[in-house]
Amino acid sequence: MGNLIKAEFRKTLSLKTWWVLLIPLALVAFWLTFFWGKITNNFVDYIGGSDAREIARAVGLDASKLPVGLLAFAHGVNIAQLIPGLFGVFALAGEYRNKTITTTFLTAPNRVTALTAKMLTYVAWGAIYGLVSAGVSAIAVMASVDSSRWPSAGQWLAALGGTILASVLVTLFGIGFGAVLRNVPLAVVLFLVWFLIVENVLVIALWGPADILGGLLPNGTANGIVGGIAADAFGINSLNLPGGVDHWSALGLQLAAGAPGVISWWASALIFFAWTMIFFGLGWAGNQKRDIT
């Protein structure tokens, strides 16, 4: 297994994909976090004075000192995590496109071993992408948000851990998604269209009758890991809304964290893990007897 993992790392490092995708990851994470940091820096103006005071009372802080940097951080890393998802799509679907899957399977004892080695390798890559995303987003928060509104030390650590976890799971989701479709262009287009457009339109359009929808679908639950940490810090996830904050203001706040409909970070992690295992399992099963010639 160790030799197969080394081979997977060598294979990945021999291509430009890993570092080419790191560039947009860093740019997206930094500038989206910076942009949302500027917007949410004056939280009272952003969400409305009365709502801000209600939230501040709920978390025991002055409205001017709410940790709005956490909202900016969450929004930035949530969009940036699409990049490791695309990296995962290329992992197996790209091998079918380039015809290297034949060598991969023939040099391993069996396909289960080969796919396990690939999974472990991309868990490490997902963690690296998450670490980079968290690092540049933290710099963007410090550059755009007043220091009195930065997350606490515990919230920084929670956001870092959540970002790495989300990045790993999204990478594995991408592997499974690409393995099911085996067509890189189709997988990339469908992945981006669903995560950026279709699901977001559904969640916002159905916010009134089904405001928990975002806490159940793949994009919403992936975003809800870090977004849920931000929402929990404000006591304003979908199951814990301060009484004085109206329904649509809650949507505004959760959109600021990039996770409308979020239930809690741990519930989001569990639900998205289930989505990941569904697609990863389908991809795994589909590749056990698939023709590789």
mmCIF file of C-alpha atoms in Angstrom:
data_model
loop_
_atom_site.group_PDB
_atom_site.id
_atom_site.type_symbol
_atom_site.label_atom_id
_atom_site.label_comp_id
_atom_site.label_asym_id
_atom_site.label_seq_id
_atom_site.Cartn_x
_atom_site.Cartn_y
_atom_site.Cartn_z
ATOM 1 C CA MET A 1 0.000 0.000 0.000
ATOM 2 C CA GLY A 2 2.821 2.387 0.864
ATOM 3 C CA ASN A 3 4.379 1.996 -2.586
ATOM 4 C CA LEU A 4 1.021 2.585 -4.271
ATOM 5 C CA ILE A 5 0.502 5.790 -2.291
ATOM 6 C CA LYS A 6 4.007 6.968 -3.250
ATOM 7 C CA ALA A 7 3.197 6.180 -6.873
ATOM 8 C CA GLU A 8 -0.027 8.206 -6.649
ATOM 9 C CA PHE A 9 1.858 11.203 -5.239
ATOM 10 C CA ARG A 10 4.506 10.943 -7.953
ATOM 11 C CA LYS A 11 1.785 10.694 -10.582
ATOM 12 C CA THR A 12 0.035 13.792 -9.240
ATOM 13 C CA LEU A 13 3.229 15.808 -8.826
ATOM 14 C CA SER A 14 4.308 14.954 -12.386
ATOM 15 C CA LEU A 15 1.279 16.894 -13.671
ATOM 16 C CA LYS A 16 0.638 20.621 -13.494
ATOM 17 C CA THR A 17 -2.934 20.264 -12.229
ATOM 18 C CA TRP A 18 -2.119 20.374 -8.500
ATOM 19 C CA TRP A 19 -0.297 23.715 -8.565
ATOM 20 C CA VAL A 20 -2.348 25.253 -11.386
ATOM 21 C CA LEU A 21 -5.475 24.794 -9.251
ATOM 22 C CA LEU A 22 -3.724 26.168 -6.156
ATOM 23 C CA ILE A 23 -3.507 29.587 -7.835
ATOM 24 C CA PRO A 24 -7.270 30.134 -8.286
ATOM 25 C CA LEU A 25 -7.843 28.543 -4.867
ATOM 26 C CA ALA A 26 -5.682 31.187 -3.187
ATOM 27 C CA LEU A 27 -7.117 34.035 -5.268
ATOM 28 C CA VAL A 28 -10.751 33.038 -4.714
ATOM 29 C CA ALA A 29 -10.277 32.414 -0.990
ATOM 30 C CA PHE A 30 -8.450 35.713 -0.441
ATOM 31 C CA TRP A 31 -10.544 38.097 -2.515
ATOM 32 C CA LEU A 32 -13.962 36.693 -1.613
ATOM 33 C CA THR A 33 -13.025 36.739 2.066
ATOM 34 C CA PHE A 34 -11.648 40.273 1.704
ATOM 35 C CA PHE A 35 -14.799 41.417 -0.127
ATOM 36 C CA TRP A 36 -17.153 39.924 2.472
ATOM 37 C CA GLY A 37 -14.945 41.224 5.239
ATOM 38 C CA LYS A 38 -15.451 44.762 3.954
ATOM 39 C CA ILE A 39 -19.214 44.220 3.681
ATOM 40 C CA THR A 40 -19.700 42.649 7.098
ATOM 41 C CA ASN A 41 -17.197 44.837 8.965
ATOM 42 C CA ASN A 42 -20.004 47.159 9.946
ATOM 43 C CA PHE A 43 -22.446 44.449 10.916
ATOM 44 C CA VAL A 44 -25.081 46.812 12.300
ATOM 45 C CA ASP A 45 -25.511 48.417 8.874
ATOM 46 C CA TYR A 46 -25.316 45.077 7.061
ATOM 47 C CA ILE A 47 -28.002 43.121 8.872
ATOM 48 C CA GLY A 48 -30.028 45.910 10.474
ATOM 49 C CA GLY A 49 -29.587 47.633 13.822
ATOM 50 C CA SER A 50 -32.295 45.815 15.773
ATOM 51 C CA ASP A 51 -31.294 42.399 14.457
ATOM 52 C CA ALA A 52 -27.647 43.037 15.274
ATOM 53 C CA ARG A 53 -28.523 44.024 18.846
ATOM 54 C CA GLU A 54 -30.719 40.917 19.230
ATOM 55 C CA ILE A 55 -27.913 38.666 18.001
ATOM 56 C CA ALA A 56 -25.388 40.449 20.208
ATOM 57 C CA ARG A 57 -27.592 39.890 23.272
ATOM 58 C CA ALA A 58 -27.934 36.207 22.355
ATOM 59 C CA VAL A 59 -24.158 35.688 22.267
ATOM 60 C CA GLY A 60 -23.349 38.094 25.086
ATOM 61 C CA LEU A 61 -21.405 40.667 23.038
ATOM 62 C CA ASP A 62 -21.669 44.295 22.076
ATOM 63 C CA ALA A 63 -23.089 44.579 18.535
ATOM 64 C CA SER A 64 -19.992 46.467 17.379
ATOM 65 C CA LYS A 65 -17.747 43.590 18.551
ATOM 66 C CA LEU A 66 -19.499 40.627 16.960
ATOM 67 C CA PRO A 67 -16.910 38.324 15.281
ATOM 68 C CA VAL A 68 -18.016 39.184 11.756
ATOM 69 C CA GLY A 69 -14.602 38.155 10.452
ATOM 70 C CA LEU A 70 -15.836 34.598 10.889
ATOM 71 C CA LEU A 71 -18.639 35.238 8.388
ATOM 72 C CA ALA A 72 -16.169 36.556 5.819
ATOM 73 C CA PHE A 73 -13.822 33.627 6.416
ATOM 74 C CA ALA A 74 -16.623 31.103 5.962
ATOM 75 C CA HIS A 75 -17.885 32.697 2.774
ATOM 76 C CA GLY A 76 -14.432 32.787 1.196
ATOM 77 C CA VAL A 77 -13.424 29.218 1.959
ATOM 78 C CA ASN A 78 -16.849 27.874 1.007
ATOM 79 C CA ILE A 79 -16.525 29.130 -2.562
ATOM 80 C CA ALA A 80 -12.843 28.191 -2.740
ATOM 81 C CA GLN A 81 -13.559 24.577 -1.772
ATOM 82 C CA LEU A 82 -14.959 24.022 -5.254
ATOM 83 C CA ILE A 83 -11.327 23.926 -6.425
ATOM 84 C CA PRO A 84 -10.339 20.750 -4.519
ATOM 85 C CA GLY A 85 -13.648 19.295 -5.705
ATOM 86 C CA LEU A 86 -12.522 19.842 -9.301
ATOM 87 C CA PHE A 87 -9.122 18.409 -8.398
ATOM 88 C CA GLY A 88 -10.925 15.291 -7.206
ATOM 89 C CA VAL A 89 -12.929 15.064 -10.439
ATOM 90 C CA PHE A 90 -9.660 14.817 -12.383
ATOM 91 C CA ALA A 91 -8.309 12.094 -10.076
ATOM 92 C CA LEU A 92 -10.067 9.107 -11.655
ATOM 93 C CA ALA A 93 -12.021 10.557 -14.573
ATOM 94 C CA GLY A 94 -8.785 12.137 -15.787
ATOM 95 C CA GLU A 95 -7.050 8.758 -15.755
ATOM 96 C CA TYR A 96 -9.756 7.321 -17.981
ATOM 97 C CA ARG A 97 -9.390 10.272 -20.324
ATOM 98 C CA ASN A 98 -5.580 9.950 -20.484
ATOM 99 C CA LYS A 99 -5.660 6.112 -20.599
ATOM 100 C CA THR A 100 -3.380 5.865 -17.543
ATOM 101 C CA ILE A 101 -6.026 3.945 -15.611
ATOM 102 C CA THR A 102 -4.822 0.743 -17.297
ATOM 103 C CA THR A 103 -1.346 1.078 -15.779
ATOM 104 C CA THR A 104 -2.817 2.086 -12.424
ATOM 105 C CA PHE A 105 -4.951 -1.038 -12.138
ATOM 106 C CA LEU A 106 -2.449 -3.473 -13.678
ATOM 107 C CA THR A 107 0.402 -2.471 -11.354
ATOM 108 C CA ALA A 108 -1.698 -2.920 -8.194
ATOM 109 C CA PRO A 109 -2.592 -6.267 -6.583
ATOM 110 C CA ASN A 110 -6.259 -5.521 -7.220
ATOM 111 C CA ARG A 111 -8.545 -2.593 -7.954
ATOM 112 C CA VAL A 112 -9.675 -2.234 -4.350
ATOM 113 C CA THR A 113 -6.072 -1.655 -3.277
ATOM 114 C CA ALA A 114 -5.469 0.816 -6.124
ATOM 115 C CA LEU A 115 -8.574 2.847 -5.323
ATOM 116 C CA THR A 116 -7.814 2.812 -1.597
ATOM 117 C CA ALA A 117 -4.335 4.197 -2.283
ATOM 118 C CA LYS A 118 -5.846 6.901 -4.484
ATOM 119 C CA MET A 119 -8.375 7.788 -1.785
ATOM 120 C CA LEU A 120 -5.691 8.123 0.905
ATOM 121 C CA THR A 121 -3.503 10.192 -1.405
ATOM 122 C CA TYR A 122 -6.300 12.605 -2.189
ATOM 123 C CA VAL A 123 -7.271 12.887 1.473
ATOM 124 C CA ALA A 124 -3.780 14.330 1.955
ATOM 125 C CA TRP A 125 -4.175 16.637 -1.048
ATOM 126 C CA GLY A 126 -7.566 17.797 0.198
ATOM 127 C CA ALA A 127 -6.006 18.661 3.564
ATOM 128 C CA ILE A 128 -3.240 20.635 1.810
ATOM 129 C CA TYR A 129 -5.779 22.592 -0.225
ATOM 130 C CA GLY A 130 -7.818 23.251 2.906
ATOM 131 C CA LEU A 131 -4.766 24.496 4.786
ATOM 132 C CA VAL A 132 -3.877 26.916 1.983
ATOM 133 C CA SER A 133 -7.457 28.139 1.734
ATOM 134 C CA ALA A 134 -7.689 28.726 5.483
ATOM 135 C CA GLY A 135 -4.345 30.535 5.541
ATOM 136 C CA VAL A 136 -5.088 33.052 2.800
ATOM 137 C CA SER A 137 -8.629 33.604 4.085
ATOM 138 C CA ALA A 138 -7.283 34.366 7.560
ATOM 139 C CA ILE A 139 -4.925 36.952 6.048
ATOM 140 C CA ALA A 140 -7.868 38.482 4.145
ATOM 141 C CA VAL A 141 -9.918 38.717 7.354
ATOM 142 C CA MET A 142 -7.112 40.533 9.140
ATOM 143 C CA ALA A 143 -6.748 42.892 6.172
ATOM 144 C CA SER A 144 -10.441 43.779 5.860
ATOM 145 C CA VAL A 145 -12.025 43.493 9.313
ATOM 146 C CA ASP A 146 -11.371 45.541 12.459
ATOM 147 C CA SER A 147 -9.355 43.559 15.004
ATOM 148 C CA SER A 148 -12.158 43.832 17.586
ATOM 149 C CA ARG A 149 -14.349 41.822 15.192
ATOM 150 C CA TRP A 150 -11.898 39.022 14.455
ATOM 151 C CA PRO A 151 -12.774 35.489 15.577
ATOM 152 C CA SER A 152 -11.516 34.360 18.968
ATOM 153 C CA ALA A 153 -8.580 31.936 19.182
ATOM 154 C CA GLY A 154 -10.985 29.020 19.585
ATOM 155 C CA GLN A 155 -13.042 30.163 16.599
ATOM 156 C CA TRP A 156 -9.904 30.474 14.458
ATOM 157 C CA LEU A 157 -8.959 26.889 15.315
ATOM 158 C CA ALA A 158 -12.493 25.645 14.693
ATOM 159 C CA ALA A 159 -12.584 27.419 11.320
ATOM 160 C CA LEU A 160 -9.206 25.939 10.383
ATOM 161 C CA GLY A 161 -10.297 22.418 11.303
ATOM 162 C CA GLY A 162 -13.632 22.844 9.545
ATOM 163 C CA THR A 163 -11.950 24.126 6.375
ATOM 164 C CA ILE A 164 -9.581 21.170 6.223
ATOM 165 C CA LEU A 165 -12.399 18.691 6.896
ATOM 166 C CA ALA A 166 -14.646 20.268 4.253
ATOM 167 C CA SER A 167 -11.819 20.355 1.702
ATOM 168 C CA VAL A 168 -11.022 16.668 2.243
ATOM 169 C CA LEU A 169 -14.670 15.642 1.903
ATOM 170 C CA VAL A 170 -15.251 17.800 -1.195
ATOM 171 C CA THR A 171 -12.132 16.288 -2.796
ATOM 172 C CA LEU A 172 -13.454 12.771 -2.158
ATOM 173 C CA PHE A 173 -16.892 13.830 -3.425
ATOM 174 C CA GLY A 174 -15.219 15.040 -6.618
ATOM 175 C CA ILE A 175 -13.412 11.710 -7.052
ATOM 176 C CA GLY A 176 -16.675 9.814 -6.720
ATOM 177 C CA PHE A 177 -18.553 12.209 -8.987
ATOM 178 C CA GLY A 178 -15.886 11.957 -11.667
ATOM 179 C CA ALA A 179 -15.662 8.183 -11.286
ATOM 180 C CA VAL A 180 -19.404 7.800 -11.839
ATOM 181 C CA LEU A 181 -19.410 9.933 -15.012
ATOM 182 C CA ARG A 182 -15.865 9.119 -16.294
ATOM 183 C CA ASN A 183 -16.155 12.119 -18.614
ATOM 184 C CA VAL A 184 -14.046 15.040 -17.359
ATOM 185 C CA PRO A 185 -15.740 17.920 -19.267
ATOM 186 C CA LEU A 186 -19.229 16.653 -18.407
ATOM 187 C CA ALA A 187 -18.317 16.061 -14.755
ATOM 188 C CA VAL A 188 -16.737 19.525 -14.403
ATOM 189 C CA VAL A 189 -19.702 21.308 -15.983
ATOM 190 C CA LEU A 190 -22.336 19.424 -13.990
ATOM 191 C CA PHE A 191 -20.347 19.824 -10.755
ATOM 192 C CA LEU A 192 -20.026 23.605 -11.160
ATOM 193 C CA VAL A 193 -23.580 24.156 -12.436
ATOM 194 C CA TRP A 194 -25.095 22.265 -9.502
ATOM 195 C CA PHE A 195 -22.868 23.736 -6.796
ATOM 196 C CA LEU A 196 -22.868 27.334 -8.072
ATOM 197 C CA ILE A 197 -26.298 27.747 -9.648
ATOM 198 C CA VAL A 198 -28.955 25.044 -9.441
ATOM 199 C CA GLU A 199 -28.852 24.268 -5.737
ATOM 200 C CA ASN A 200 -28.477 27.913 -4.681
ATOM 201 C CA VAL A 201 -31.490 28.909 -6.792
ATOM 202 C CA LEU A 202 -33.541 26.085 -5.266
ATOM 203 C CA VAL A 203 -32.566 26.979 -1.697
ATOM 204 C CA ILE A 204 -33.346 30.696 -2.045
ATOM 205 C CA ALA A 205 -36.516 30.157 -4.109
ATOM 206 C CA LEU A 206 -37.866 27.711 -1.514
ATOM 207 C CA TRP A 207 -36.636 29.611 1.546
ATOM 208 C CA GLY A 208 -40.166 30.255 2.794
ATOM 209 C CA PRO A 209 -41.708 26.756 2.658
ATOM 210 C CA ALA A 210 -38.468 24.776 3.063
ATOM 211 C CA ASP A 211 -35.759 26.890 4.666
ATOM 212 C CA ILE A 212 -33.903 23.793 5.864
ATOM 213 C CA LEU A 213 -33.305 22.576 2.288
ATOM 214 C CA GLY A 214 -29.809 24.061 2.231
ATOM 215 C CA GLY A 215 -28.947 21.972 5.257
ATOM 216 C CA LEU A 216 -29.682 18.741 3.402
ATOM 217 C CA LEU A 217 -28.370 19.072 -0.164
ATOM 218 C CA PRO A 218 -24.716 18.513 -1.162
ATOM 219 C CA ASN A 219 -23.589 22.117 -1.713
ATOM 220 C CA GLY A 220 -25.403 23.399 1.353
ATOM 221 C CA THR A 221 -23.990 20.736 3.629
ATOM 222 C CA ALA A 222 -20.461 21.167 2.265
ATOM 223 C CA ASN A 223 -20.746 24.907 2.912
ATOM 224 C CA GLY A 224 -22.424 24.258 6.236
ATOM 225 C CA ILE A 225 -19.311 22.785 7.817
ATOM 226 C CA VAL A 226 -17.439 26.108 8.076
ATOM 227 C CA GLY A 227 -20.580 28.193 7.564
ATOM 228 C CA GLY A 228 -22.167 26.312 10.451
ATOM 229 C CA ILE A 229 -19.262 27.248 12.714
ATOM 230 C CA ALA A 230 -19.920 30.902 11.848
ATOM 231 C CA ALA A 231 -23.686 30.535 12.268
ATOM 232 C CA ASP A 232 -23.242 28.755 15.609
ATOM 233 C CA ALA A 233 -21.003 31.604 16.818
ATOM 234 C CA PHE A 234 -23.905 33.976 16.177
ATOM 235 C CA GLY A 235 -26.532 31.560 17.505
ATOM 236 C CA ILE A 236 -28.420 31.852 14.246
ATOM 237 C CA ASN A 237 -28.471 28.464 12.550
ATOM 238 C CA SER A 238 -31.838 27.183 11.330
ATOM 239 C CA LEU A 239 -32.596 25.419 14.607
ATOM 240 C CA ASN A 240 -31.392 28.157 16.955
ATOM 241 C CA LEU A 241 -32.706 31.532 15.798
ATOM 242 C CA PRO A 242 -32.928 34.397 18.326
ATOM 243 C CA GLY A 243 -36.561 35.338 18.776
ATOM 244 C CA GLY A 244 -36.158 38.947 17.649
ATOM 245 C CA VAL A 245 -34.462 38.125 14.341
ATOM 246 C CA ASP A 246 -36.875 37.781 11.456
ATOM 247 C CA HIS A 247 -36.911 34.965 8.935
ATOM 248 C CA TRP A 248 -35.410 36.902 6.020
ATOM 249 C CA SER A 249 -32.689 38.502 8.127
ATOM 250 C CA ALA A 250 -31.628 34.966 9.051
ATOM 251 C CA LEU A 251 -31.272 34.225 5.328
ATOM 252 C CA GLY A 252 -29.121 37.337 4.927
ATOM 253 C CA LEU A 253 -26.822 36.300 7.748
ATOM 254 C CA GLN A 254 -26.533 32.713 6.570
ATOM 255 C CA LEU A 255 -25.836 33.910 3.028
ATOM 256 C CA ALA A 256 -23.034 36.030 4.477
ATOM 257 C CA ALA A 257 -21.553 32.821 5.859
ATOM 258 C CA GLY A 258 -22.174 31.117 2.508
ATOM 259 C CA ALA A 259 -24.462 28.513 4.076
ATOM 260 C CA PRO A 260 -28.203 29.318 3.881
ATOM 261 C CA GLY A 261 -30.347 26.761 5.708
ATOM 262 C CA VAL A 262 -27.440 25.489 7.787
ATOM 263 C CA ILE A 263 -28.471 23.315 10.752
ATOM 264 C CA SER A 264 -25.143 23.077 12.584
ATOM 265 C CA TRP A 265 -21.547 22.416 11.534
ATOM 266 C CA TRP A 266 -21.478 18.833 12.811
ATOM 267 C CA ALA A 267 -24.817 17.929 11.220
ATOM 268 C CA SER A 268 -23.612 19.421 7.937
ATOM 269 C CA ALA A 269 -20.400 17.400 8.178
ATOM 270 C CA LEU A 270 -22.296 14.157 8.772
ATOM 271 C CA ILE A 271 -24.813 14.762 5.980
ATOM 272 C CA PHE A 272 -22.162 15.784 3.463
ATOM 273 C CA PHE A 273 -20.077 12.777 4.498
ATOM 274 C CA ALA A 274 -23.101 10.649 3.587
ATOM 275 C CA TRP A 275 -23.353 12.370 0.174
ATOM 276 C CA THR A 276 -19.629 11.826 -0.325
ATOM 277 C CA MET A 277 -19.873 8.140 0.516
ATOM 278 C CA ILE A 278 -22.836 7.695 -1.849
ATOM 279 C CA PHE A 279 -20.932 9.077 -4.849
ATOM 280 C CA PHE A 280 -17.604 7.602 -3.790
ATOM 281 C CA GLY A 281 -19.260 4.226 -3.251
ATOM 282 C CA LEU A 282 -20.974 4.356 -6.658
ATOM 283 C CA GLY A 283 -17.696 5.279 -8.302
ATOM 284 C CA TRP A 284 -15.845 2.580 -6.383
ATOM 285 C CA ALA A 285 -18.390 -0.098 -7.303
ATOM 286 C CA GLY A 286 -18.527 0.987 -10.921
ATOM 287 C CA ASN A 287 -14.774 0.672 -11.314
ATOM 288 C CA GLN A 288 -14.434 -2.857 -9.955
ATOM 289 C CA LYS A 289 -15.330 -4.606 -13.214
ATOM 290 C CA ARG A 290 -15.185 -1.774 -15.728
ATOM 291 C CA ASP A 291 -13.204 -2.428 -18.931
ATOM 292 C CA ILE A 292 -9.878 -0.571 -18.872
ATOM 293 C CA THR A 293 -8.607 -1.431 -22.349
#
